[in-house]
GROMACS .gro file of C-alpha atoms in nm:
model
  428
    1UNK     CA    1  -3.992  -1.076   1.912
    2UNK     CA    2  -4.220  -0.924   1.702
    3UNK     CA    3  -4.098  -0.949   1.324
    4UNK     CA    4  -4.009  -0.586   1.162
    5UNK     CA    5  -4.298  -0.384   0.946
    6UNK     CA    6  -4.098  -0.360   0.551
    7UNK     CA    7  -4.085  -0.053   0.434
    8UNK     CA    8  -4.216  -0.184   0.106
    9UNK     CA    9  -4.648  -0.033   0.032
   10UNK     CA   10  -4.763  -0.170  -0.282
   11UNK     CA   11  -4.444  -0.244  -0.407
   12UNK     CA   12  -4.321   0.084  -0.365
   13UNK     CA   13  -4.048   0.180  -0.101
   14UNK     CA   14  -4.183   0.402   0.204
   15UNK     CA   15  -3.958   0.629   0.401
   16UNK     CA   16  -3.785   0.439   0.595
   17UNK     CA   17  -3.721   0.479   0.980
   18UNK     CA   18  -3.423   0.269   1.063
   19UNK     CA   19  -3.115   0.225   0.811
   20UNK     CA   20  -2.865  -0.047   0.877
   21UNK     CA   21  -2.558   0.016   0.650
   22UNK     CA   22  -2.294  -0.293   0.602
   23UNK     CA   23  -1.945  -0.165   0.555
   24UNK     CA   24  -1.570  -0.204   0.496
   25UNK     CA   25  -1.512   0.161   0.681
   26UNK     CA   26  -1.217   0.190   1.000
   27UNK     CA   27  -0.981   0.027   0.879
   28UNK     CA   28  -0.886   0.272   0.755
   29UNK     CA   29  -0.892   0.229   0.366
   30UNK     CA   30  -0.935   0.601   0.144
   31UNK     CA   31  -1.200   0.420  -0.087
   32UNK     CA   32  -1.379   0.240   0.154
   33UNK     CA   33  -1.471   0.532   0.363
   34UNK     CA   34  -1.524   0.730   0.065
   35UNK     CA   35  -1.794   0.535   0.017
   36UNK     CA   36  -1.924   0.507   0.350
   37UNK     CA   37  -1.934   0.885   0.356
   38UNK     CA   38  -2.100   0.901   0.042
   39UNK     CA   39  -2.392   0.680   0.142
   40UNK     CA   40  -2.413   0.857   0.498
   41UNK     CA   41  -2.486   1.235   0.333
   42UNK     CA   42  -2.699   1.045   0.063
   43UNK     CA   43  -2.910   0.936   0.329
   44UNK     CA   44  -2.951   1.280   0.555
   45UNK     CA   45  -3.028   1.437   0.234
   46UNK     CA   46  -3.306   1.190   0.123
   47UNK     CA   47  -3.421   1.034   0.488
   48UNK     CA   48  -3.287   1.302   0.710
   49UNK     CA   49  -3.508   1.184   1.019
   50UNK     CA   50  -3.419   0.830   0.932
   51UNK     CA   51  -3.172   0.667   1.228
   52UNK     CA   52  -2.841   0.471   1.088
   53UNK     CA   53  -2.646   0.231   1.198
   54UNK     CA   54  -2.300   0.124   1.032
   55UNK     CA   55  -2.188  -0.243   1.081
   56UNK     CA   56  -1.809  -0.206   0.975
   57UNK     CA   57  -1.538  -0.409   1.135
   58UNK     CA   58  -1.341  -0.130   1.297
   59UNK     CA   59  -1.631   0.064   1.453
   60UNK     CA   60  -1.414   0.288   1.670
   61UNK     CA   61  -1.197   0.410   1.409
   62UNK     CA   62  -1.485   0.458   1.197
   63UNK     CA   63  -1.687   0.684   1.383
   64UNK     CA   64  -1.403   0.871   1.457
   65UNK     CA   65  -1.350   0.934   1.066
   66UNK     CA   66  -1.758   0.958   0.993
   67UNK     CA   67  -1.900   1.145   1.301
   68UNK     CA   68  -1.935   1.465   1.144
   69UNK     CA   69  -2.118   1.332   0.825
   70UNK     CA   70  -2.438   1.207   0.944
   71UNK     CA   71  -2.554   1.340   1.322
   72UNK     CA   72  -2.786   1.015   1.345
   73UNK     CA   73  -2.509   0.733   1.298
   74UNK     CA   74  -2.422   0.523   1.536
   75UNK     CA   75  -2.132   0.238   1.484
   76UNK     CA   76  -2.104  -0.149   1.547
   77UNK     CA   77  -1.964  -0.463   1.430
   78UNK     CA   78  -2.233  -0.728   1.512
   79UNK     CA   79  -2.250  -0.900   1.093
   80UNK     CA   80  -1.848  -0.864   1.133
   81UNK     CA   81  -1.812  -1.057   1.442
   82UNK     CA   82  -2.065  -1.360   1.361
   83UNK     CA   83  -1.881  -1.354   1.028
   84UNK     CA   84  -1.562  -1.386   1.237
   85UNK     CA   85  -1.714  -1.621   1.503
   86UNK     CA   86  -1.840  -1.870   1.273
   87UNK     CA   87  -1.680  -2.261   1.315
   88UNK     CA   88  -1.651  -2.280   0.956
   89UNK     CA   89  -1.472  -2.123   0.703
   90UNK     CA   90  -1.618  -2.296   0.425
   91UNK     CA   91  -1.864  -1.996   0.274
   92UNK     CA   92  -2.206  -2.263   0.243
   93UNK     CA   93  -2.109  -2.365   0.591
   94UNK     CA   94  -2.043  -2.026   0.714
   95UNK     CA   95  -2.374  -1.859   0.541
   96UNK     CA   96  -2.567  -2.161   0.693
   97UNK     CA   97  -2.436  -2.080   1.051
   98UNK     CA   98  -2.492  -1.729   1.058
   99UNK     CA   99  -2.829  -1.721   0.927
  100UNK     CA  100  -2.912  -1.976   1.208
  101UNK     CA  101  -2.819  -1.703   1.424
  102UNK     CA  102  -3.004  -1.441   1.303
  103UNK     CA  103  -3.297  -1.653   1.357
  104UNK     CA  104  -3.172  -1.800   1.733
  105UNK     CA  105  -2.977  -1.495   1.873
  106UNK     CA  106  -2.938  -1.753   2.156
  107UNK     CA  107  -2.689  -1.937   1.948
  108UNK     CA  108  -2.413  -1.613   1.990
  109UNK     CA  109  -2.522  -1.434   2.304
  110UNK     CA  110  -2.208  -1.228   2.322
  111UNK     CA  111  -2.388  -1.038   2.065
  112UNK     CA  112  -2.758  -1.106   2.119
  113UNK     CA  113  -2.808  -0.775   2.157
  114UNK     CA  114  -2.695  -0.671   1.817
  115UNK     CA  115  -2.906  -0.917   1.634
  116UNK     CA  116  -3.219  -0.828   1.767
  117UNK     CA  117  -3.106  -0.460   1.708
  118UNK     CA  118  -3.070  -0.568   1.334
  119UNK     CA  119  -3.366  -0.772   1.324
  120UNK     CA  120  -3.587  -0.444   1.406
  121UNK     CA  121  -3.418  -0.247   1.081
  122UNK     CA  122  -3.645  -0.111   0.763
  123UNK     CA  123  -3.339  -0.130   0.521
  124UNK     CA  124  -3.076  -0.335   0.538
  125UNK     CA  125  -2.794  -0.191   0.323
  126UNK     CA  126  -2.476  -0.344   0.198
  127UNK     CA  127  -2.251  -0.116   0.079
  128UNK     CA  128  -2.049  -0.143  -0.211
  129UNK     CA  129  -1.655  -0.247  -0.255
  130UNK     CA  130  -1.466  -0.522  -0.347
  131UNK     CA  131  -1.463  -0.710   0.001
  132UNK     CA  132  -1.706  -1.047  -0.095
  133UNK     CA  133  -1.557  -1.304  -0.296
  134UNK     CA  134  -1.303  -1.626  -0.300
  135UNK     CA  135  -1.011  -1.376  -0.136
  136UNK     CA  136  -1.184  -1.331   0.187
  137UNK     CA  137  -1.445  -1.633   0.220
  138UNK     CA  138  -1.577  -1.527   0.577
  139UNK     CA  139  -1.748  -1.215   0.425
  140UNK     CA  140  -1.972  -1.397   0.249
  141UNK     CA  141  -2.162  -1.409   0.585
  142UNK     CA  142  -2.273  -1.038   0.634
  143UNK     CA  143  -2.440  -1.120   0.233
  144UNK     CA  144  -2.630  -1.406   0.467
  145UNK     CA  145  -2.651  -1.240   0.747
  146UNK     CA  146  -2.868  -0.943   0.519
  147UNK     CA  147  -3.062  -1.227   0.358
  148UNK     CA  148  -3.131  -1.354   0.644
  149UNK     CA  149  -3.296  -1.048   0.776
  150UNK     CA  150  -3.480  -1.005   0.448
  151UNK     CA  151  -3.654  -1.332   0.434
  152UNK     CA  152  -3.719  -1.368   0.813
  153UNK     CA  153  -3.805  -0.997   0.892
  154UNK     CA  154  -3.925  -0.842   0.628
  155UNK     CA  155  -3.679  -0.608   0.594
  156UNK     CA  156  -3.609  -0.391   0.274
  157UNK     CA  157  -3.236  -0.539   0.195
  158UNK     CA  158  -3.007  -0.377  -0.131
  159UNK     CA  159  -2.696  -0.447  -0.174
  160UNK     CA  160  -2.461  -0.168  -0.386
  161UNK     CA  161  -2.178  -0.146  -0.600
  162UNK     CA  162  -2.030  -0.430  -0.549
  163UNK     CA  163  -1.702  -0.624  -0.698
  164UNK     CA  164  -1.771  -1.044  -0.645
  165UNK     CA  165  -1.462  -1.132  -0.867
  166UNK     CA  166  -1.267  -1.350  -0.812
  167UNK     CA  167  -1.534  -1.627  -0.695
  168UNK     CA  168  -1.517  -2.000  -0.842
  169UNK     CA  169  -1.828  -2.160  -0.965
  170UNK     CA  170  -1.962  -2.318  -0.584
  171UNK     CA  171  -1.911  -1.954  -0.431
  172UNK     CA  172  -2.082  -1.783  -0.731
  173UNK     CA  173  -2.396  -2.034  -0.689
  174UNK     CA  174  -2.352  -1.893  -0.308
  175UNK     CA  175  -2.424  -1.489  -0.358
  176UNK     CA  176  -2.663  -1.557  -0.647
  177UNK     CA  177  -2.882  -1.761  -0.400
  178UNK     CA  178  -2.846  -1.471  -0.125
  179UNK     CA  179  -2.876  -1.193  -0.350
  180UNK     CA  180  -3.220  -1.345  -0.450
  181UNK     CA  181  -3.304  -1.267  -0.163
  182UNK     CA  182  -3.252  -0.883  -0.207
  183UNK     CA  183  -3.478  -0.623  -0.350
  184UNK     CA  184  -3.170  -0.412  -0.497
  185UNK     CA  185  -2.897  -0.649  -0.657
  186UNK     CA  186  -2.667  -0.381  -0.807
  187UNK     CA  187  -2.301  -0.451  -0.887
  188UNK     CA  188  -1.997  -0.255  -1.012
  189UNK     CA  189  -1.848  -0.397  -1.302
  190UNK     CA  190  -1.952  -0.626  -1.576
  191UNK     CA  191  -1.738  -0.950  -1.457
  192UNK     CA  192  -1.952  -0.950  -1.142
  193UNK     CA  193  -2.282  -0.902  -1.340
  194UNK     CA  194  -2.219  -1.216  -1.528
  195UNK     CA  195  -2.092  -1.398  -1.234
  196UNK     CA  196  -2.481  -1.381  -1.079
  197UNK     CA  197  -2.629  -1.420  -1.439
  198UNK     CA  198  -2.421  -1.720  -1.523
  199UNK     CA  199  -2.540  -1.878  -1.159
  200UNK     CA  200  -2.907  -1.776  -1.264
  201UNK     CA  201  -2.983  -1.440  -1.131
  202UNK     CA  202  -3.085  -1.233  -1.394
  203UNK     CA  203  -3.222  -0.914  -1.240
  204UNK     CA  204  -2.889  -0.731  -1.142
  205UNK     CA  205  -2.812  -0.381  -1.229
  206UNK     CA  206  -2.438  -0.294  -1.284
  207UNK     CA  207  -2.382   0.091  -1.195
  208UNK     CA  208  -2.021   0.129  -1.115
  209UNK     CA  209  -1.868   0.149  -0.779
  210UNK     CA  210  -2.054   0.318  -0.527
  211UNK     CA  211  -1.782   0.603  -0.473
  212UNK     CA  212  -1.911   0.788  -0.774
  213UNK     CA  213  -2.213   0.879  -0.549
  214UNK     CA  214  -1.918   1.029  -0.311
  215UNK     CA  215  -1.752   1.232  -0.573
  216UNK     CA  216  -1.887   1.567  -0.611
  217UNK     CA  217  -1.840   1.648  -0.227
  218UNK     CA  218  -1.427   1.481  -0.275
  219UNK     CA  219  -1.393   1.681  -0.611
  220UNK     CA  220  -1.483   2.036  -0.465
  221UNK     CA  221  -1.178   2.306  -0.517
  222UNK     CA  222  -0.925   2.217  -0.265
  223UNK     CA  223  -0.710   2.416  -0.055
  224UNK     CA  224  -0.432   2.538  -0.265
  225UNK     CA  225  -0.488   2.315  -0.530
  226UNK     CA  226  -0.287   2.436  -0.801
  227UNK     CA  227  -0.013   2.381  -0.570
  228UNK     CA  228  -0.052   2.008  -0.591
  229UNK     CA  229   0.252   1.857  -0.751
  230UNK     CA  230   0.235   1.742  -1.121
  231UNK     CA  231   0.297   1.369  -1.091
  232UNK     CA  232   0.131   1.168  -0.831
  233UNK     CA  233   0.231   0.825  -0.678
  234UNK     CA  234   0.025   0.580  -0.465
  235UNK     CA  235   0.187   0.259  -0.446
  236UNK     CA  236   0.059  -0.037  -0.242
  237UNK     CA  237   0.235  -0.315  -0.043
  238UNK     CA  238  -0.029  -0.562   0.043
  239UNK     CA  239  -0.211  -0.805  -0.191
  240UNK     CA  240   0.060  -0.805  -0.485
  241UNK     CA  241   0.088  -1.063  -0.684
  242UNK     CA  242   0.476  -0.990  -0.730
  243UNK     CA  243   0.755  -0.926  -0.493
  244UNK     CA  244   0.783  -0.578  -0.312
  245UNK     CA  245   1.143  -0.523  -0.499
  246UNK     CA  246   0.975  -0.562  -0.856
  247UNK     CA  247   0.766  -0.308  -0.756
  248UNK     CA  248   0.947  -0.075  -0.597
  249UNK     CA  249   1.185  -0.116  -0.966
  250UNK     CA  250   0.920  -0.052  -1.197
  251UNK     CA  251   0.819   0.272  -0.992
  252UNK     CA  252   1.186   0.390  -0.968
  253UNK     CA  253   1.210   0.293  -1.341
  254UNK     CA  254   0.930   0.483  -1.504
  255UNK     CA  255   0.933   0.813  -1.291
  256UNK     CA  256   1.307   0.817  -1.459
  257UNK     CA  257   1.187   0.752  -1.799
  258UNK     CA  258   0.931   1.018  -1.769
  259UNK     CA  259   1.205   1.238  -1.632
  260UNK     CA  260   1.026   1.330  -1.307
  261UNK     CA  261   1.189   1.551  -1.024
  262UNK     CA  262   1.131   1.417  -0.708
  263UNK     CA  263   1.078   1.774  -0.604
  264UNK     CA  264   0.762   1.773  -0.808
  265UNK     CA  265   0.645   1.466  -0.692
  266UNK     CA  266   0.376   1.336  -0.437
  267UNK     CA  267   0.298   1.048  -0.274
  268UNK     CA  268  -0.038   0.941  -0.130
  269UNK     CA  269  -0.119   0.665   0.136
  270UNK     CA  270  -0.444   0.569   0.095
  271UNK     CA  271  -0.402   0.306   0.361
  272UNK     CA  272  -0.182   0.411   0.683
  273UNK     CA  273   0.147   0.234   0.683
  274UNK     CA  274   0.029  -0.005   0.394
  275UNK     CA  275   0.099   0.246   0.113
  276UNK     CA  276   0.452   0.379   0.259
  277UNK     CA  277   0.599   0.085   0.252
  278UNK     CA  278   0.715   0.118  -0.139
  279UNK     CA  279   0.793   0.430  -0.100
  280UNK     CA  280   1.025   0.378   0.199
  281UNK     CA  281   1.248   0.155   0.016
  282UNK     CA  282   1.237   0.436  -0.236
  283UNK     CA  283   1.250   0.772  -0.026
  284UNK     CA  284   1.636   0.833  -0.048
  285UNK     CA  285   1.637   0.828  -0.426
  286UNK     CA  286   1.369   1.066  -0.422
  287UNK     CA  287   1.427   1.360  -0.208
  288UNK     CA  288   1.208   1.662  -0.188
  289UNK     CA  289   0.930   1.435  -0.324
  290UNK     CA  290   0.608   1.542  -0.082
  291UNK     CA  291   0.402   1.289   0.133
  292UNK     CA  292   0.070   1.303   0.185
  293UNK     CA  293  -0.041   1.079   0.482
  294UNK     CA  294  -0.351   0.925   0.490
  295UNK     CA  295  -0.492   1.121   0.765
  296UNK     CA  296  -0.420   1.500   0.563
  297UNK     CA  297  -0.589   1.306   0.256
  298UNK     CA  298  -0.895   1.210   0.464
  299UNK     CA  299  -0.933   1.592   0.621
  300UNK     CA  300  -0.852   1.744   0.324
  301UNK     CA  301  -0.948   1.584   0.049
  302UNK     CA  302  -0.701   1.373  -0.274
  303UNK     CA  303  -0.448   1.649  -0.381
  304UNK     CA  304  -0.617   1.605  -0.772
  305UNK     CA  305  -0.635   1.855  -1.020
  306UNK     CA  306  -0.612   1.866  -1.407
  307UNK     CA  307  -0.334   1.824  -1.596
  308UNK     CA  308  -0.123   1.542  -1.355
  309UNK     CA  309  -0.035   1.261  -1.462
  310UNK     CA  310  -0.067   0.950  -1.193
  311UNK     CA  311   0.115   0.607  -1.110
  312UNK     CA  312  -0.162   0.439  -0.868
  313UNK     CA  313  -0.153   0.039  -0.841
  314UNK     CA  314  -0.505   0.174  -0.605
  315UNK     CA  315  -0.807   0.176  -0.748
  316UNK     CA  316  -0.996   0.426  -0.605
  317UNK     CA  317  -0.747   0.706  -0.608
  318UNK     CA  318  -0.751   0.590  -0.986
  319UNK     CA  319  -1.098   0.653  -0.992
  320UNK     CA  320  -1.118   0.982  -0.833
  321UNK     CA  321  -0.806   1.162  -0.995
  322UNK     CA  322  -0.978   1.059  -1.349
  323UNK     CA  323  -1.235   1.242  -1.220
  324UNK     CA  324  -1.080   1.539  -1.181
  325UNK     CA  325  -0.914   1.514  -1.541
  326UNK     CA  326  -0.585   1.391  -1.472
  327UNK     CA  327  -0.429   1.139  -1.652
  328UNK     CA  328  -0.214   0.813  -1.553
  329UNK     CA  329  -0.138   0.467  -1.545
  330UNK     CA  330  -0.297   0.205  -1.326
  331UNK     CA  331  -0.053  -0.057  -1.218
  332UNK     CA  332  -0.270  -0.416  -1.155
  333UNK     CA  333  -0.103  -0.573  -0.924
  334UNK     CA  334  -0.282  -0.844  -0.894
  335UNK     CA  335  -0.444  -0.993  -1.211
  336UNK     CA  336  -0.792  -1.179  -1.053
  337UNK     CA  337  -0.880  -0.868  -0.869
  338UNK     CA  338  -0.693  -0.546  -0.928
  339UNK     CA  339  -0.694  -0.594  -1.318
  340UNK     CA  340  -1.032  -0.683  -1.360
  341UNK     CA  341  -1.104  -0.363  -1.087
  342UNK     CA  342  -0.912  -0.093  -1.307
  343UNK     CA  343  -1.015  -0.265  -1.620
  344UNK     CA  344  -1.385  -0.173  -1.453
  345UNK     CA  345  -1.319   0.206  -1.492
  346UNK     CA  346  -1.178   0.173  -1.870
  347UNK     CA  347  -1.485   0.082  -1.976
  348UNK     CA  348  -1.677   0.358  -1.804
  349UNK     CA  349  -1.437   0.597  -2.048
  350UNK     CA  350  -1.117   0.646  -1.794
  351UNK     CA  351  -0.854   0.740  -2.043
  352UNK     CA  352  -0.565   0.606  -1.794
  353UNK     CA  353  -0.342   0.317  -1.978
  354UNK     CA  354  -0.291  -0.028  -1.751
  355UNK     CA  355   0.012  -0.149  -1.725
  356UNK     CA  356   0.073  -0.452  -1.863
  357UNK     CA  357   0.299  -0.745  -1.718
  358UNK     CA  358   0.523  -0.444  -1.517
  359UNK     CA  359   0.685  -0.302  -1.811
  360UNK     CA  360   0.780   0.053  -1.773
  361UNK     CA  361   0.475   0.266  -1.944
  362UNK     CA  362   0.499   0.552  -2.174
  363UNK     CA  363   0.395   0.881  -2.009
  364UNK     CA  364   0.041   0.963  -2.054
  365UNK     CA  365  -0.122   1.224  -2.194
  366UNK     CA  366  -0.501   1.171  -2.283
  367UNK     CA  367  -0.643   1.300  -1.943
  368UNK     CA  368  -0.869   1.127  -1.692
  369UNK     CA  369  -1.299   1.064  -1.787
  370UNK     CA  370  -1.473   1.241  -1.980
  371UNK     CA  371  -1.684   1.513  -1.808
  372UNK     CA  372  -2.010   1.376  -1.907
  373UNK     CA  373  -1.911   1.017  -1.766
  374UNK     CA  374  -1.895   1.121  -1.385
  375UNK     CA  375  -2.236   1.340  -1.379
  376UNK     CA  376  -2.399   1.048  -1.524
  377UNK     CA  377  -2.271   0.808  -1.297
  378UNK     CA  378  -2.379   1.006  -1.026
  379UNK     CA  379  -2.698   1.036  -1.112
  380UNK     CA  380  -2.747   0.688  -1.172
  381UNK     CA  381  -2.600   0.621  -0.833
  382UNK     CA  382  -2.874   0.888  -0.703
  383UNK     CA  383  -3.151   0.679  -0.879
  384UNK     CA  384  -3.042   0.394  -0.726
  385UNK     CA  385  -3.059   0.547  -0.422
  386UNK     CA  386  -3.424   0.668  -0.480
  387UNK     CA  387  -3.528   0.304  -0.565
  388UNK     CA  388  -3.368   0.213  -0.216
  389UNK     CA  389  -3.469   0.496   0.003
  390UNK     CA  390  -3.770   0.703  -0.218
  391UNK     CA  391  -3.706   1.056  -0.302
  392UNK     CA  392  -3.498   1.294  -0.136
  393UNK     CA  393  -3.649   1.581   0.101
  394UNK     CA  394  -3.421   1.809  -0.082
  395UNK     CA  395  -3.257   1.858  -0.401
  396UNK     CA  396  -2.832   1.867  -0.430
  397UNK     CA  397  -2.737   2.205  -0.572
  398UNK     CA  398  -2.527   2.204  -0.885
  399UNK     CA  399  -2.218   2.246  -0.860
  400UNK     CA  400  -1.922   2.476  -1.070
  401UNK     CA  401  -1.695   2.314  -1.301
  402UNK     CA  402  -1.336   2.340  -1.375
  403UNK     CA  403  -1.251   2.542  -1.646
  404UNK     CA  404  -1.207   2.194  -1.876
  405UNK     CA  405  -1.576   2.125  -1.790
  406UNK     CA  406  -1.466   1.900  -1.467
  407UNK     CA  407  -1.729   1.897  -1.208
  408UNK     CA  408  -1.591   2.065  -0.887
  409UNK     CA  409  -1.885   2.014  -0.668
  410UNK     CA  410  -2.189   1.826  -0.615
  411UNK     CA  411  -2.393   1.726  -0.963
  412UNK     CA  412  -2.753   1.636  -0.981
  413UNK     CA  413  -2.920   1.400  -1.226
  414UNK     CA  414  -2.887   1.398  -1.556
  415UNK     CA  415  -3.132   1.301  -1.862
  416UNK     CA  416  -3.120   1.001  -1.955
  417UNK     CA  417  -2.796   0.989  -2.219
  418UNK     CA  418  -2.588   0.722  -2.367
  419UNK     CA  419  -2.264   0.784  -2.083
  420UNK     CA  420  -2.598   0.782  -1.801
  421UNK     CA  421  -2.703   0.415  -1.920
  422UNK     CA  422  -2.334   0.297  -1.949
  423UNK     CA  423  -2.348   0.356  -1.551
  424UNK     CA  424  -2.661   0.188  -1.550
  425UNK     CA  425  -2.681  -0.113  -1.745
  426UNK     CA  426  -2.932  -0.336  -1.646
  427UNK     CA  427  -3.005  -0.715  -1.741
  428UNK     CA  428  -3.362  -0.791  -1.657
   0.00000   0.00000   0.00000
C-alpha cells in the first residue's frame, strides 16, 4: 500500500482531506461527548469538505448522539479494539504490539480493514480527556497506534487537551517517547505538562481541556432557563476513592447545612445509571428535588445559569456551570485524578472551593470564572485548532452575553491578554 501524502507543505499545515478523530465518545459520558462535539463543528467550520472518522469505543451509541453535528462523520472502533486485543497489558508491551500492527495489518485481520483505512488519513487526531494514564494502561495503545501512523505514513498526528496524571515514572518515559512523535503535543493541566518535560519532551503546550472549544454552543440561553433550580447536584458512583455511604453522608450533610429544599434542588447524571446511584440511596430524604437524566441534558443542554450554587464530584459539569457564572464546590473524589482534575480549573480562575478530606463545605458565594477566562480559552483552543487544521473557511459569529458579562453563545478569538496566555502556556 502506497504510504499517505502529509498534509504538512513547507512546514505549514495544508487543508486536509481525511480527519481521523480518537475518542472517549458512546459511552455515554456528558464531558466526553462534549468534546467530541466540539471538535466535530470545529472541523465543518474550518475543513467543511474534509471527511471524518471517529475511533471511539462505543461507535453505535456515538453516532447516535453525534449524527447531527458533522454530516461527513462516520464511526468505528478499530485503535479501541487492537488496544483491547493486545496479549499484553503491560503499556511498553502493549504500544510495541500495536504498532506492529499498524505496520502488518496481517497480524489482526479481524480488523485489517480498519488499519489500512487509518493508514490512508491526513490528520490523525487524539482528542482530549483524561482517559491515558496508569488507571487504564491499555489506552496507552491508541497514543501508539497514532504514532505509529505518524512515523510510518506520514500522517499529520496532534494530540489535544489531554490529562496523563496519574502515570509512574516507566509509563511517563512511555507517552513522552510517542508524543515525540506528534506534531501537536498539547495537554490540559500543568501536572501533565511536567510529566512529558520531566521525561524529556519539552515542546508541549498546556491549553486546558478541550471542552472549552465546546462551550459557547453548550452555554447558549436555554429553554426556560431561569427556571433551573438554584442548587445543583451531580454526584458520581464509580472511581471513588471512599465508600458510596461516605458519600452519600457528606451530600445529605451539606445540602442541610446550607439549608436547601429539596424542592429547589436538581440533580444531573452526567453518566446514565452511574450518577443516580448516590442519589438513589438519597431520593426519599429529598422529595420534590428534580432529575435531570442524562439523555434531557445531552438534547437540551446543562440546566446552568448564574447565581446557583453547585455540589459536582464531576469535572466537567464543574467546568461548564463556572462558565456560566455559578458558583460551587467540587468534591475530589479521588485524590491522583479527580483532585489534580478540579485543581486544573482553579488555576484557570474557577472561583469554586474543593472540598477537602469530605468535610461538609461552607456555602459558596464567589461565582463561577471570570468572563474574560472562558473567551480566552476558547480562542486559544481555536488557535490550536488552526495550527492543526489551517484557517477556517468561515468566521464564528459573536455571541450575546448574560447580563453579568457571561458569554451565552459562540466567542471568537481574542487579543492576545494575560487570561488568553494562561490557556496557552507553552514550554518550548
Amino acid at each position: 500500500m502506497p504510504e499517505a501524502t502529509s498534509p504538512l507543505v513547507n512546514g505549514a499545515a495544508s487543508t486536509p482531506r481525511s480527519v481521523y478523530l480518537i475518542a472517549l465518545a458512546g459511552f455515554p459520558n456528558y464531558g466526553d461527548e462534549l468534546i467530541t462535539a466540539g471538535w466535530l463543528r470545529q472541523l465543518l467550520e474550518q475543513v467543511p469538505d474534509a471527511d471524518v472518522w471517529v475511533d471511539c469505543p462505543h461507535p453505535g451509541p456515538a453516532a447516535t448522539l453525534l449524527h447531527d453535528v458533522h454530516p461527513r462523520a462516520r464511526f468505528v472502533d478499530t485503535l479501541w479494539r487492537l488496544s483491547w486485543a493486545a496479549p499484553s497489558e503491560e503499556p511498553w508491551e502493549l504500544a510495541a504490539w500495536v504498532q506492529s500492527a499498524i505496520r502488518d495489518p496481517g497480524l489482526t485481520p479481524r480488523w485489517a480493514a480498519g488499519i489500512e483505512l487509518l493508514r490512508e488519513m491526513d490528520v490523525v487526531h487524539l482528542v482530549g480527556g483524561g482517559y491515558i494514564h496508569s488507571t487504564w494502561p491499555r489506552h496507552v495503545g491508541l497514543l501508539a497506534g497514532a504514532a505509529a501512523v505518524a512515523r510510518q505514513f506520514g500522517a499529520r498526528a496532534a494530540m489535544t487537551g489531554h490529562g496523563l496524571v496519574p502515570s509512574g515514572e516507566d509509563t511517563a518515559a512511555l507517552l513522552a517517547t510517542l508524543a515525540d512523535q506528534f506534531d501537536t503535543v498539547d495537554v490540559r493541566d500543568e501536572a501533565s505538562g511536567e510529566l512529558l518535560r520531566s521525561a524529556g519532551l519539552d515542546r508541549v503546550t498546556v491549553s486546558a481541556d478541550d471542552a472549552f472549544l465546546a462551550l459557547p454552543a453548550h452555554l447558549a440561553p436555554l429553554p426556560e432557563a431561569d427556571a433551573a433550580p438554584e442548587f445543583m447536584l451531580c454526584a458520581q458512583s464509580d472511581m471513588l476513592g471512599v465508600e458510596r455511604a461516605r458519600l452519600a453522608g457528606l451530600v445529605i450533610r451539606t445540602l442541610r447545612a446550607w439549608q436547601v429544599a429539596p424542592e429547589n434542588l436538581g440533580i444531573v447524571e452526567g453518566v446514565p445509571r452511574v450518577d443516580r446511584e448516590i442519589y438513589a440511596l438519597l431520593e426519599h430524604e429529598l422529595p420534590g428535588a428534580r432529575f435531570y437524566p442524562f439523555s434531557e441534558v445531552w438534547r437540551d443542554g446543562l440546566p446552568v445559569r448564574p447565581g446557583q450554587t453547585w455540589l459536582s464530584t464531576r469535572f466537567h459539569p464543574h467546568l461548564v456551570a463556572a462558565a456560566a457564572g455559578a458558583s460551587g464546590v467540587a468534591i475530589p473524589v479521588s485524590q491522583d485524578y479527580y483532585l489534580t482534575k478540579h485543581n486544573s480549573l482553579v488555576a484557570l480562575g474557577s472561583r469554586w472551593a474543593v472540598a477537602d478530606k469530605l468535610g461538609v463545605p461552607e456555602r459558596p458565594t464567589a461565582g463561577g470564572f471570570p468572563p474574560g477566562v472562558i473567551r480566552a480559552c476558547h480562542a486559544a483552543k481555536t488557535r490550536l485548532a488552526q495550527s492543526i487544521y489551517g484557517r477556517r473557511k468561515r468566521p464564528l459569529d459573536i455571541g450575546p452575553k448574560s447580563e453579568d458579562g457571561h458569554v451565552m453563545a459562540a466567542a471568537v478569538e481574542n487579543s492576545d491578554t494575560p487570561s488568553n496566555r494562561r490557556c496557552a502556556r507553552s514550554r518550548r
